[in-house]
Coordinates of N, CA and C in Angstrom, one line a residue:
Chain A
M1 N 0.8 -1.2 -0.1 CA 0.2 0.0 -0.1 C 0.8 1.5 -0.1
T2 N 0.5 2.4 -0.7 CA 1.3 3.5 -1.0 C 1.2 4.1 0.4
K3 N 2.6 4.7 1.1 CA 2.6 5.3 2.2 C 2.1 6.5 2.0
I4 N 1.5 7.2 3.0 CA 0.8 8.4 2.9 C 1.6 9.4 3.8
A5 N 1.9 10.6 3.2 CA 2.8 11.7 3.6 C 2.2 12.0 5.0
S6 N 3.0 12.3 6.0 CA 2.3 12.8 7.1 C 2.4 14.3 7.1
L7 N 1.5 15.0 8.2 CA 1.5 16.5 7.9 C 2.6 17.0 8.3
T8 N 3.0 18.1 7.5 CA 4.3 18.4 7.9 C 4.0 19.6 9.3
P9 N 5.1 20.2 10.1 CA 4.7 20.9 11.2 C 3.6 22.4 10.8
P10 N 3.9 22.9 9.8 CA 3.3 24.1 9.4 C 1.6 23.7 9.0
E11 N 1.7 22.3 8.3 CA 0.2 21.7 8.1 C -0.3 21.4 9.6
R12 N 0.3 20.9 10.5 CA -0.5 20.6 11.8 C -0.9 21.7 12.5
E13 N 0.0 23.0 12.3 CA -0.4 24.2 12.8 C -1.7 24.7 12.2
T14 N -1.8 24.7 10.9 CA -3.2 25.1 10.2 C -4.1 24.3 10.9
L15 N -4.0 22.8 10.8 CA -4.9 21.9 11.1 C -5.6 22.3 12.6
L16 N -4.7 22.6 13.3 CA -4.9 22.7 14.6 C -5.8 24.1 15.1
S17 N -5.2 25.1 14.1 CA -6.2 26.5 14.3 C -7.4 26.2 13.3
Q18 N -7.4 25.7 12.3 CA -8.7 25.4 11.8 C -9.8 24.7 12.4
R19 N -9.3 23.8 13.2 CA -10.2 22.9 14.0 C -10.1 23.0 15.6
P20 N -10.7 24.0 16.0 CA -10.3 24.3 17.5 C -10.9 23.4 18.4
L21 N -11.8 22.5 18.1 CA -12.5 21.8 19.2 C -11.7 20.5 19.1
W22 N -10.8 20.4 18.4 CA -9.9 19.1 18.3 C -8.8 19.2 19.1
R23 N -8.0 18.3 19.7 CA -6.8 18.2 20.3 C -6.0 17.1 20.2
M24 N -4.9 17.4 20.1 CA -3.7 16.2 20.0 C -3.9 15.2 21.4
V25 N -3.7 14.1 21.0 CA -3.9 12.9 22.1 C -2.3 12.8 22.7
E26 N -2.5 12.6 23.9 CA -1.0 12.5 24.5 C -0.6 11.3 24.1
G27 N 0.8 11.2 23.7 CA 1.5 10.2 23.4 C 1.1 9.2 22.1
R28 N 0.3 10.0 21.3 CA 0.0 9.4 20.0 C -0.1 10.7 19.0
D29 N 0.4 10.2 17.5 CA 0.3 11.5 16.7 C -1.4 11.5 16.3
A30 N -2.3 12.0 17.1 CA -3.8 11.8 16.9 C -4.2 13.2 17.0
I31 N -5.7 13.1 16.4 CA -6.4 14.1 17.2 C -7.5 13.7 17.7
L32 N -8.1 14.2 18.5 CA -9.6 13.9 19.3 C -10.5 15.0 19.5
R33 N -11.8 14.5 19.1 CA -12.9 15.7 19.7 C -13.7 14.6 20.4
D34 N -14.5 15.2 21.6 CA -15.4 14.5 22.0 C -16.7 15.4 22.1
F35 N -17.9 14.8 21.7 CA -19.1 15.4 21.2 C -20.2 15.0 22.4
I36 N -21.0 15.7 22.7 CA -22.3 15.3 23.6 C -23.5 15.8 23.1
F37 N -24.5 15.0 23.1 CA -25.8 14.9 22.9 C -26.6 14.7 23.5
D38 N -28.1 15.0 23.1 CA -29.3 15.1 24.5 C -29.3 13.5 24.6
D39 N -29.2 12.5 23.9 CA -29.3 11.1 24.1 C -28.8 10.1 23.4
F40 N -28.9 8.7 23.7 CA -28.6 7.7 22.7 C -28.6 7.9 21.4
V41 N -30.1 8.2 21.2 CA -30.4 8.0 19.7 C -29.5 9.2 18.8
A42 N -29.7 10.4 19.5 CA -28.8 11.4 18.8 C -27.4 11.3 18.3
A43 N -26.9 10.5 19.8 CA -25.4 10.3 19.7 C -25.2 9.2 18.3
F44 N -26.0 8.2 18.6 CA -25.5 6.9 17.6 C -26.2 7.5 16.0
G45 N -27.1 8.5 16.0 CA -27.4 9.0 14.7 C -26.3 10.1 14.1
F46 N -25.7 10.4 15.0 CA -24.5 11.2 14.6 C -23.6 10.2 13.9
M47 N -23.3 9.0 14.8 CA -22.2 8.2 14.6 C -22.6 7.5 12.9
T48 N -23.9 7.1 12.8 CA -24.2 6.8 11.4 C -23.7 7.7 10.5
R49 N -23.8 8.9 10.6 CA -23.6 10.0 9.7 C -22.1 9.8 9.3
V50 N -21.6 9.8 10.4 CA -19.7 9.6 10.5 C -19.6 8.6 9.6
A51 N -20.1 7.3 9.9 CA -19.7 6.3 9.5 C -19.7 6.3 7.9
L52 N -21.2 6.8 7.5 CA -21.0 7.0 6.0 C -19.8 7.9 5.5
L53 N -19.5 8.8 6.3 CA -18.5 9.9 5.7 C -17.2 9.1 5.7
A54 N -16.9 8.4 6.6 CA -15.8 7.7 6.8 C -15.5 6.5 5.5
E55 N -16.5 6.0 5.6 CA -16.4 4.6 4.5 C -16.6 5.1 3.2
K56 N -17.1 6.4 2.9 CA -17.0 7.1 1.3 C -15.5 7.5 1.1
A57 N -15.0 8.2 2.5 CA -13.6 8.5 2.2 C -12.3 7.4 2.4
D58 N -12.8 6.4 2.8 CA -11.9 5.3 3.0 C -10.9 5.6 4.2
H59 N -11.6 6.0 5.1 CA -10.7 6.6 6.2 C -11.4 6.5 7.4
H60 N -11.2 5.6 8.3 CA -12.1 5.3 9.4 C -11.8 5.9 10.8
P61 N -12.2 6.3 11.6 CA -11.9 6.7 13.0 C -11.8 5.5 14.0
E62 N -11.3 5.9 15.4 CA -11.1 5.1 16.2 C -11.9 5.6 17.3
W63 N -13.2 5.3 17.6 CA -14.1 5.9 18.2 C -14.8 5.3 19.3
S64 N -15.6 5.9 20.4 CA -16.1 5.0 21.4 C -17.4 6.0 21.8
N65 N -18.5 5.4 22.2 CA -19.6 5.9 22.6 C -20.1 5.4 23.9
V66 N -20.5 6.4 24.8 CA -21.0 5.9 26.0 C -22.6 6.7 26.1
Y67 N -23.6 6.2 26.0 CA -25.0 6.9 26.0 C -24.9 8.0 25.0
N68 N -25.0 9.4 25.7 CA -24.9 10.4 25.0 C -23.5 11.1 24.4
R69 N -22.4 10.3 24.7 CA -21.2 10.8 24.3 C -20.3 10.2 23.3
V70 N -19.8 10.6 22.4 CA -19.1 10.2 21.5 C -17.8 10.7 21.2
S71 N -16.6 9.9 21.2 CA -15.6 10.5 21.1 C -14.7 9.9 19.8
I72 N -14.1 10.7 18.9 CA -13.7 10.4 18.0 C -12.0 10.9 18.0
L73 N -11.1 9.7 17.5 CA -10.0 9.9 17.5 C -9.4 9.6 16.0
L74 N -8.8 10.4 15.4 CA -8.3 10.4 13.9 C -6.6 10.4 13.9
T75 N -6.4 9.2 13.2 CA -4.9 9.2 13.0 C -4.8 8.4 11.5
T76 N -3.9 8.2 10.8 CA -3.6 7.8 9.6 C -2.5 6.6 9.7
H77 N -2.9 5.1 9.8 CA -1.8 4.3 10.0 C -0.9 4.1 9.0
D78 N -1.4 4.5 7.9 CA -0.3 4.3 6.7 C 0.5 5.8 6.7
A79 N 0.2 6.5 7.4 CA 1.4 7.7 7.7 C 2.0 7.8 8.8
D80 N 1.8 6.8 9.9 CA 2.3 6.3 11.1 C 1.9 8.1 11.8
G81 N 0.9 8.5 11.6 CA 0.4 9.5 12.2 C -0.6 10.5 11.6
L82 N -0.7 11.6 11.7 CA -1.6 12.7 11.2 C -1.4 12.9 9.7
S83 N -2.3 12.8 8.9 CA -2.1 13.2 7.4 C -3.3 14.0 7.0
H84 N -3.6 14.3 5.8 CA -4.2 15.3 5.3 C -5.6 14.4 5.2
R85 N -5.7 13.1 5.3 CA -6.8 12.3 5.5 C -7.6 12.7 6.6
D86 N -6.9 13.0 7.8 CA -7.6 13.3 9.1 C -7.9 14.8 9.1
A87 N -7.3 15.5 8.6 CA -7.7 17.0 8.5 C -9.2 17.2 7.5
A88 N -9.1 16.4 6.6 CA -10.1 16.3 5.9 C -11.6 15.8 6.5
L89 N -11.1 14.5 7.3 CA -12.4 13.9 7.8 C -12.6 14.7 9.0
A90 N -11.8 15.5 9.7 CA -12.4 16.3 11.1 C -12.9 17.3 10.3
E91 N -12.7 17.9 9.4 CA -13.3 19.0 8.6 C -14.8 18.7 8.5
A92 N -14.9 17.3 7.8 CA -16.3 16.5 7.4 C -17.2 16.4 8.5
I93 N -16.4 16.1 9.6 CA -17.4 15.9 10.7 C -17.8 17.2 11.5
D94 N -16.9 18.0 11.6 CA -17.4 19.1 12.3 C -18.5 19.7 11.4
A95 N -18.5 19.7 10.1 CA -19.6 20.3 9.3 C -20.8 19.7 9.6
L96 N -21.0 18.5 10.4 CA -22.2 17.7 10.7 C -23.0 18.3 11.6
V97 N -22.1 19.1 12.7 CA -22.8 19.3 13.9 C -22.9 20.9 14.0
Chain B
M1 N -34.7 7.6 40.5 CA -34.4 6.6 39.7 C -34.4 5.2 40.3
T2 N -35.3 4.2 40.3 CA -35.2 3.1 40.8 C -33.7 2.3 40.8
K3 N -33.2 2.1 42.1 CA -31.8 1.2 42.1 C -32.2 -0.1 41.4
I4 N -31.3 -0.6 40.8 CA -31.4 -1.8 40.0 C -30.6 -2.9 40.9
A5 N -31.2 -4.1 41.1 CA -30.4 -5.1 42.0 C -29.3 -5.8 41.2
S6 N -28.2 -5.8 41.9 CA -26.9 -6.5 41.1 C -26.9 -7.7 41.3
L7 N -26.1 -8.5 40.2 CA -26.1 -9.7 40.3 C -25.7 -10.4 41.6
T8 N -26.4 -11.5 42.1 CA -25.8 -12.4 43.1 C -24.5 -13.3 42.5
P9 N -23.8 -13.7 43.8 CA -22.4 -14.5 43.1 C -23.1 -15.8 42.2
P10 N -24.2 -16.6 42.6 CA -24.7 -17.5 41.6 C -24.8 -17.1 40.4
E11 N -25.8 -15.7 40.4 CA -26.3 -15.4 39.1 C -24.9 -14.6 38.3
R12 N -23.8 -14.5 38.6 CA -22.7 -14.1 38.2 C -22.0 -15.4 37.5
E13 N -22.2 -16.3 38.3 CA -21.6 -17.5 37.9 C -22.3 -18.2 36.7
T14 N -23.7 -18.1 36.8 CA -24.5 -18.4 35.4 C -24.2 -17.6 34.2
L15 N -23.9 -16.5 34.5 CA -24.1 -15.4 33.6 C -22.7 -15.6 32.7
L16 N -21.5 -15.9 33.3 CA -20.3 -16.1 32.7 C -20.1 -17.5 32.2
S17 N -21.1 -18.6 32.7 CA -21.0 -19.9 32.0 C -21.7 -20.0 30.7
Q18 N -23.1 -19.2 30.8 CA -23.8 -18.9 29.8 C -23.4 -18.2 28.6
R19 N -22.3 -17.1 29.0 CA -21.9 -16.1 27.8 C -20.5 -16.3 28.0
P20 N -19.6 -17.5 27.6 CA -18.3 -18.0 27.6 C -17.6 -16.8 26.8
L21 N -18.2 -16.1 25.8 CA -17.2 -15.1 25.2 C -17.1 -13.9 25.8
W22 N -17.5 -13.6 26.8 CA -17.6 -12.2 27.4 C -16.6 -12.5 28.8
R23 N -16.0 -11.8 29.2 CA -15.1 -11.7 30.2 C -15.4 -10.6 31.1
M24 N -14.8 -10.9 32.4 CA -14.9 -9.7 33.5 C -13.8 -8.9 33.1
V25 N -14.0 -7.7 33.4 CA -13.3 -6.4 33.1 C -12.5 -6.3 34.4
E26 N -11.2 -6.1 34.4 CA -10.3 -5.7 35.4 C -10.7 -4.5 35.9
G27 N -11.0 -4.4 37.4 CA -11.3 -3.3 38.0 C -12.5 -2.8 38.1
R28 N -13.4 -3.2 37.3 CA -14.6 -2.8 37.0 C -15.6 -4.1 37.3
D29 N -16.9 -3.7 37.7 CA -17.8 -4.9 37.5 C -18.6 -4.7 36.3
A30 N -18.2 -5.4 35.3 CA -18.7 -5.1 33.8 C -18.0 -6.2 33.3
I31 N -18.8 -6.8 32.0 CA -18.4 -7.8 31.0 C -18.0 -7.1 30.0
L32 N -17.0 -7.8 28.8 CA -16.7 -6.9 27.6 C -16.5 -8.5 26.8
R33 N -16.9 -8.1 25.7 CA -16.7 -8.9 24.5 C -16.0 -8.1 23.3
D34 N -15.3 -8.8 22.6 CA -14.5 -8.0 21.4 C -15.0 -9.2 20.1
F35 N -15.4 -8.5 19.3 CA -15.9 -9.0 18.0 C -14.9 -8.4 16.7
I36 N -14.5 -9.3 15.7 CA -14.2 -9.0 14.7 C -14.7 -9.3 13.6
F37 N -14.9 -8.3 12.4 CA -15.6 -8.6 11.3 C -14.8 -8.4 10.0
D38 N -15.3 -8.5 8.8 CA -14.5 -8.6 7.6 C -14.2 -7.3 7.3
D39 N -14.7 -6.0 7.5 CA -14.4 -4.8 7.1 C -15.2 -4.1 8.0
F40 N -15.1 -2.8 7.8 CA -15.8 -1.6 8.5 C -17.4 -1.6 8.2
V41 N -17.9 -2.0 7.1 CA -19.3 -2.0 6.8 C -19.8 -2.9 7.6
A42 N -19.1 -4.1 7.9 CA -19.8 -5.4 8.6 C -19.8 -4.8 10.1
A43 N -18.9 -4.3 10.5 CA -18.5 -4.0 12.1 C -19.6 -2.7 12.2
F44 N -20.0 -1.7 11.5 CA -20.8 -0.9 11.9 C -22.0 -1.3 11.3
G45 N -22.4 -2.0 10.6 CA -23.8 -2.9 10.4 C -24.1 -3.8 11.8
F46 N -23.2 -4.2 12.3 CA -23.4 -5.2 13.6 C -23.8 -3.9 14.6
M47 N -22.9 -2.6 14.9 CA -23.3 -1.9 15.8 C -24.5 -1.3 15.6
T48 N -25.2 -1.0 14.5 CA -26.3 -0.6 14.5 C -27.5 -1.2 14.9
R49 N -27.4 -2.9 14.6 CA -28.2 -3.7 15.3 C -28.1 -3.7 16.8
V50 N -27.0 -3.6 17.3 CA -26.8 -3.7 18.7 C -27.4 -2.3 19.2
A51 N -27.3 -1.0 18.5 CA -27.8 0.2 19.0 C -29.4 0.0 18.9
L52 N -30.1 -0.6 18.0 CA -31.3 -0.8 17.9 C -31.9 -1.7 19.2
L53 N -31.0 -2.5 19.5 CA -31.1 -3.6 20.9 C -31.4 -2.6 22.2
A54 N -30.2 -2.2 22.0 CA -30.2 -1.3 23.2 C -31.1 -0.3 23.7
E55 N -31.4 0.4 22.4 CA -32.5 1.5 22.6 C -33.8 0.7 23.1
K56 N -34.0 -0.2 22.6 CA -35.2 -0.9 22.5 C -35.4 -1.1 24.2
A57 N -34.1 -1.9 24.5 CA -34.0 -2.2 25.9 C -33.9 -1.1 26.8
D58 N -33.6 0.1 26.5 CA -33.3 1.2 27.2 C -31.8 1.0 28.3
H59 N -31.2 0.1 27.6 CA -29.8 -0.4 28.5 C -28.8 -0.3 27.2
H60 N -27.9 0.5 27.3 CA -26.8 1.2 26.3 C -25.5 0.8 26.8
P61 N -24.5 0.2 25.8 CA -23.3 -0.5 25.9 C -22.3 0.8 26.2
E62 N -21.0 0.5 26.7 CA -20.0 1.3 26.4 C -19.2 0.6 25.5
W63 N -19.0 1.4 24.2 CA -18.3 0.5 23.1 C -17.2 1.1 22.4
S64 N -16.7 0.5 21.7 CA -15.8 1.1 20.8 C -15.5 0.5 19.4
N65 N -15.1 1.1 18.5 CA -14.7 0.6 17.1 C -13.5 1.1 16.5
V66 N -12.7 0.2 16.0 CA -11.6 0.4 15.1 C -11.6 -0.4 13.9
Y67 N -12.1 0.4 12.7 CA -12.3 -0.3 11.5 C -13.2 -1.7 11.7
N68 N -12.4 -2.9 11.7 CA -13.5 -4.1 11.6 C -13.5 -4.7 13.1
R69 N -13.2 -4.0 14.0 CA -13.4 -4.4 15.7 C -14.1 -3.8 16.2
V70 N -14.9 -4.1 17.1 CA -15.9 -3.6 17.9 C -15.6 -4.4 19.2
S71 N -15.7 -3.6 20.4 CA -15.6 -3.7 21.8 C -16.7 -3.4 22.4
I72 N -17.3 -4.4 23.1 CA -18.6 -3.8 23.8 C -18.4 -4.3 25.3
L73 N -18.7 -3.3 26.3 CA -18.7 -3.6 27.5 C -20.2 -3.3 28.2
L74 N -20.5 -4.0 29.2 CA -21.8 -4.0 29.8 C -21.7 -3.7 31.2
T75 N -22.4 -2.9 31.6 CA -22.7 -2.8 33.1 C -23.7 -1.8 33.4
T76 N -24.0 -1.8 34.5 CA -25.5 -1.0 34.9 C -25.2 0.2 35.7
H77 N -25.3 1.4 35.5 CA -25.0 2.1 36.5 C -26.0 2.3 37.7
D78 N -27.3 1.8 37.3 CA -28.1 1.9 38.4 C -27.9 0.8 39.6
A79 N -27.1 -0.1 39.1 CA -26.9 -1.0 40.1 C -25.4 -1.1 40.5
D80 N -24.7 -0.1 40.3 CA -23.2 0.0 40.5 C -22.4 -1.4 40.1
G81 N -22.9 -1.7 39.0 CA -22.2 -3.2 38.6 C -23.2 -3.9 37.5
L82 N -22.9 -5.1 37.4 CA -23.8 -6.1 36.7 C -24.9 -6.3 37.3
S83 N -25.9 -6.4 36.4 CA -27.3 -6.5 36.6 C -28.0 -7.7 35.6
H84 N -29.3 -8.1 35.9 CA -30.0 -8.8 35.0 C -30.1 -8.1 33.5
R85 N -30.0 -6.7 33.4 CA -30.0 -6.1 32.4 C -28.9 -6.2 31.4
D86 N -27.7 -6.4 32.1 CA -26.5 -6.9 31.2 C -26.5 -8.2 30.6
A87 N -27.2 -9.2 31.3 CA -27.1 -10.8 31.1 C -28.0 -10.7 30.0
A88 N -29.3 -9.9 29.9 CA -30.1 -10.0 28.9 C -29.7 -9.3 27.7
L89 N -29.0 -8.4 27.7 CA -28.3 -7.6 26.7 C -27.0 -8.3 25.7
A90 N -26.6 -9.0 26.8 CA -25.3 -9.6 26.1 C -25.8 -11.1 25.4
E91 N -26.9 -11.4 26.1 CA -27.6 -12.8 25.1 C -28.1 -12.2 24.0
A92 N -28.8 -11.0 23.9 CA -29.3 -10.4 22.7 C -28.2 -10.4 21.5
I93 N -27.0 -9.7 21.9 CA -26.0 -9.6 21.4 C -25.5 -10.7 20.8
D94 N -25.3 -11.8 21.7 CA -24.7 -13.0 21.1 C -25.6 -13.6 20.0
A95 N -26.9 -13.3 20.0 CA -27.8 -13.9 19.3 C -27.8 -13.3 17.8
L96 N -27.1 -12.2 17.5 CA -27.1 -11.3 16.5 C -25.9 -12.1 15.4
V97 N -24.8 -12.6 16.0 CA -23.6 -12.8 15.4 C -23.4 -14.4 15.3

């Protein structure tokens, strides 16, 4: 599989400034955002929309859900860290909420 | 909210013997099962079915997904640990796969 370029330092700065609700994950080259909804139905409805985005982009999150809370972590295994794919998927996810 | 009875020791033994693919979680009164599917679509399709079961039962898992893998943790906050609700949901989830 073709290796994907990881983000350069300026690209990382741009990513974090453009996506202020995402934060770097300690100990990993990854970004994470937590979402809170009214209830499980709203949370899982959101997850379903993210799942469709992710499958279309062929880029999938590491994520978890507890009732009305969803945490989404993005990183690119083929880049050993953050890539433009994460920036693009984070932007698409932010556009949902 | 009405407190729910936690499982008695014999009920726990029965749960774990009837649900051999679930294991106790270290440090929590909870059970966990890991599932592996062919791909993300299969994994998320399974999650959608579990979400419908959970909503119908008004009992929701703590769960995570990474591509083709799904981990489901069950516990009952109103019982401060395992209850009959977890046993029933684990049985219903096992019946899906």
